[in-house]
Structures are given as C-alpha cells and as structure tokens.
Coordinates of C-alpha atoms in Angstrom, one line a residue:
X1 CA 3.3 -25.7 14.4
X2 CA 0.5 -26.2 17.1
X3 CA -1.8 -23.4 17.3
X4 CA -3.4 -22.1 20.5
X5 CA -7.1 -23.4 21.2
X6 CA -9.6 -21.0 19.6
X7 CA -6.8 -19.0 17.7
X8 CA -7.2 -18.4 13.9
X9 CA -5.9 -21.1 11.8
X10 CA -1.8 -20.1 10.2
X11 CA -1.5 -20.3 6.3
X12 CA 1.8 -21.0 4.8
X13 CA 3.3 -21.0 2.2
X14 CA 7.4 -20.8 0.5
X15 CA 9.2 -19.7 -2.2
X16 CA 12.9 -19.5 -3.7
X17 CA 14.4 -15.5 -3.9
X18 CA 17.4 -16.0 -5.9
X19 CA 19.3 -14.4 -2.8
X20 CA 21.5 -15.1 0.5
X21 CA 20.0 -15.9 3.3
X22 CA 21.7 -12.7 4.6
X23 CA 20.3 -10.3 2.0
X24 CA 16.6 -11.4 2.0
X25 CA 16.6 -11.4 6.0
X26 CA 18.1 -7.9 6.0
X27 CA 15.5 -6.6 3.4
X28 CA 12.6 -8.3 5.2
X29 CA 13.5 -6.6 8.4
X30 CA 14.3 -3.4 7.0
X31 CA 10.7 -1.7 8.1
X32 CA 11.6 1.5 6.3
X33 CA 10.9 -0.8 3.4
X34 CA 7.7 -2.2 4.1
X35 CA 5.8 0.0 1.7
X36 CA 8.3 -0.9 -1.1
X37 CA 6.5 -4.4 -1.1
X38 CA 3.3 -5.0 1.1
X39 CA 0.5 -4.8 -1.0
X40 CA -1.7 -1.9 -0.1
X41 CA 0.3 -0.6 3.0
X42 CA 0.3 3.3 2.9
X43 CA 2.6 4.0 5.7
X44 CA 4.8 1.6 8.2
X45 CA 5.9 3.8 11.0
X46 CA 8.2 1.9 13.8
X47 CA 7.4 2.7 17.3
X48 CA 10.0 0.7 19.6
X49 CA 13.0 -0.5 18.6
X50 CA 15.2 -3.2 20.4
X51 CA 18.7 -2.6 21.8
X52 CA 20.3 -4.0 18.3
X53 CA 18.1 -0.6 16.9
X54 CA 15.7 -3.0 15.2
X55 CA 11.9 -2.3 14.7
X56 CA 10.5 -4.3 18.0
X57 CA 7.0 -2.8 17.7
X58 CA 5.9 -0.9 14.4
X59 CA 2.4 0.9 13.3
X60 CA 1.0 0.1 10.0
X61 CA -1.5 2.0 8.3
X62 CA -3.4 0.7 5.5
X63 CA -6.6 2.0 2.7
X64 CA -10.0 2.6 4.4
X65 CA -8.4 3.4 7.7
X66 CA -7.4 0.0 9.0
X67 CA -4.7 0.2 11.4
X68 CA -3.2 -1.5 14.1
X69 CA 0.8 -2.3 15.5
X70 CA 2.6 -5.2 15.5
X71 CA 5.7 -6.4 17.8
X72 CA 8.4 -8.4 16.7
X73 CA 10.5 -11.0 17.8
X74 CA 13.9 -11.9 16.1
X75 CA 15.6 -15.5 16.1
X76 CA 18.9 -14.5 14.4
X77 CA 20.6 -18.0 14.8
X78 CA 17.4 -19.2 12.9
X79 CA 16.9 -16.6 10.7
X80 CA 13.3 -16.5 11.8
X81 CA 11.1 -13.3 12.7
X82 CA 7.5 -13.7 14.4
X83 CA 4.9 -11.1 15.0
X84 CA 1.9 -10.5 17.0
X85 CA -1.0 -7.6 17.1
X86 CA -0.6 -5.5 19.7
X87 CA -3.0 -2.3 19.5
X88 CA -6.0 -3.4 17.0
X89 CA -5.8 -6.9 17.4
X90 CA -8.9 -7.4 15.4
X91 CA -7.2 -5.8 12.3
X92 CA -4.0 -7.0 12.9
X93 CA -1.9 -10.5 11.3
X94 CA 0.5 -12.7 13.5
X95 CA 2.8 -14.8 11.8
X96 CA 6.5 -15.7 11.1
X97 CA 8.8 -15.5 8.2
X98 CA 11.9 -17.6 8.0
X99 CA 14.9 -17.9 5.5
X100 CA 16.9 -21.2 5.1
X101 CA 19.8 -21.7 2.1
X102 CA 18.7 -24.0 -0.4
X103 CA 21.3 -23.9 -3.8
X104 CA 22.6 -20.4 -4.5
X105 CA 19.4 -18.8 -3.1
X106 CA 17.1 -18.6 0.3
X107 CA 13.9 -20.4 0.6
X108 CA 11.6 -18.2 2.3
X109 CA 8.9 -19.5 4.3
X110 CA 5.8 -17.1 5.3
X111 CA 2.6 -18.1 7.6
X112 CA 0.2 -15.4 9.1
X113 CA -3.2 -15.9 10.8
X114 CA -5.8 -12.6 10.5
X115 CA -7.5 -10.8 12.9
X116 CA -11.5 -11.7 13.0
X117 CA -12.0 -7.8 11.9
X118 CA -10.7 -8.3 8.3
X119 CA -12.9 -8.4 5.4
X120 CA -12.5 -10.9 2.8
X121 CA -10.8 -8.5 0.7
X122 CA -7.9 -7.0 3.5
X123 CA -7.6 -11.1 4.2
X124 CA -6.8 -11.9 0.4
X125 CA -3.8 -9.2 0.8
X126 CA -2.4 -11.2 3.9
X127 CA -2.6 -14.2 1.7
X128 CA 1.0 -15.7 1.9
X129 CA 1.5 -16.5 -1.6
X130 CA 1.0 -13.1 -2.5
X131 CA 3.2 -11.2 0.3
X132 CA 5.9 -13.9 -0.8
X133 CA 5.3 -13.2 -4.5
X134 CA 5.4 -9.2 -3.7
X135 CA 8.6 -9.7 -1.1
X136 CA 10.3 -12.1 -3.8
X137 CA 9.9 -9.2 -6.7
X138 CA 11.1 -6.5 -4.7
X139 CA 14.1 -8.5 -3.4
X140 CA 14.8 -9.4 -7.1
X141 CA 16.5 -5.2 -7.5
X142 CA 16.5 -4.1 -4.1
X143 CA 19.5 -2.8 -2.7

C-alpha cells in the first residue's frame, strides 16, 4: 500500500484466529462489541449507519477524554474494512483490517496510522500487534 505524501506512516501486522472468515469479520464489525476488546475504549457509540444497518460512522470515547469518530467503509467481496477520522482527526487512527482463510482458520491482517495528537502511550494501544492480540482473545469465546 502507497501512502499519501505527508500522511503518517501505516503499521501492520497479522495473526491466525482459529475462526471462519465469516465469524471473525462479523465479530470485528459488530461495533456494539468494541469495548469487549479494544484496549482502553470506555464507550463506542455508532452515529450513521449504512443502508445494510452497519456502523458507517461511529464515536469512540476513550481515558483522559480523548475522543474523536471514525467512518467506515466495507469491502464485503474482500472481506476488508477501512476507516478514516472524521471529527478529531488529531486523536483519531485510520487503517484497514482484512480476513482471508488460511487452513481451518482466518488470517487477520490489521494496519492503522495515528493521528499527530496521540501521546506515546494512547499510540502503543493502536499498536497492531496488540489490537490483533486483544481481537484474537476475544474471538477465541465470543459468540
């Protein structure tokens, strides 16, 4: 992937979930279940949806006040969702998740780039490995 001139650099990063496809890309667009699984998020509230009734534009809340929204785009064929700030760009993460079989599970593949208004700390939570690691756990018993 080629990122825009002047745009944040995109880490990635992959892991197997001992899933289908299907059920991990249901669970990950599921934004009623955010908080299950993102690290730190207090409260994911969706403010659009798209005519399938899907979360097309949703708030996130996190610790020490940091909010912003993010809108969604969905590649069904692909099994691929991307995601860019909207309203507190500064705070906000774009990226794209995508699910492809491999054996009797889904390889999950996760990149986002962070806003220039996260510290350090809030960009260490973003960190790929760890959202994967959190998503894959969850995935593991969720229903």
């Amino acid at each position: 992937m080629i990122e825009p001139a002047g745009s944040p650099a995109m880490a990635t990063a992959s892991t197997f979930v001992d899933r289908s496809p299907a059920d991990c890309w249901r669970l990950f667009i599921d934004a009623a279940a955010l908080t299950a699984w993102v690290p730190g998020l207090r409260r994911a509230r969706v403010v659009a949806t798209d005519p399938r009734g899907r979360a097309q534009e949703v708030a996130f809340e996190f610790a020490a006040s940091r909010t912003y929204t993010l809108v969604y785009t969905y590649d069904d064929a692909d099994r691929r969702l991307s995601w860019t700030p909207r309203l507190g760009q500064r705070d906000g993460v774009a990226g794209w998740a995508r699910f492809d079989a491999e054996d009797a599970g889904t390889r999950v593949t996760y990149a986002t780039a962070a806003g220039d208004g996260r510290t350090a700390d809030e960009r260490a939570i973003d960190e790929p490995r760890a959202l994967l690691a959190a998503f894959a756990r969850w995935a593991a018993t969720a229903r």
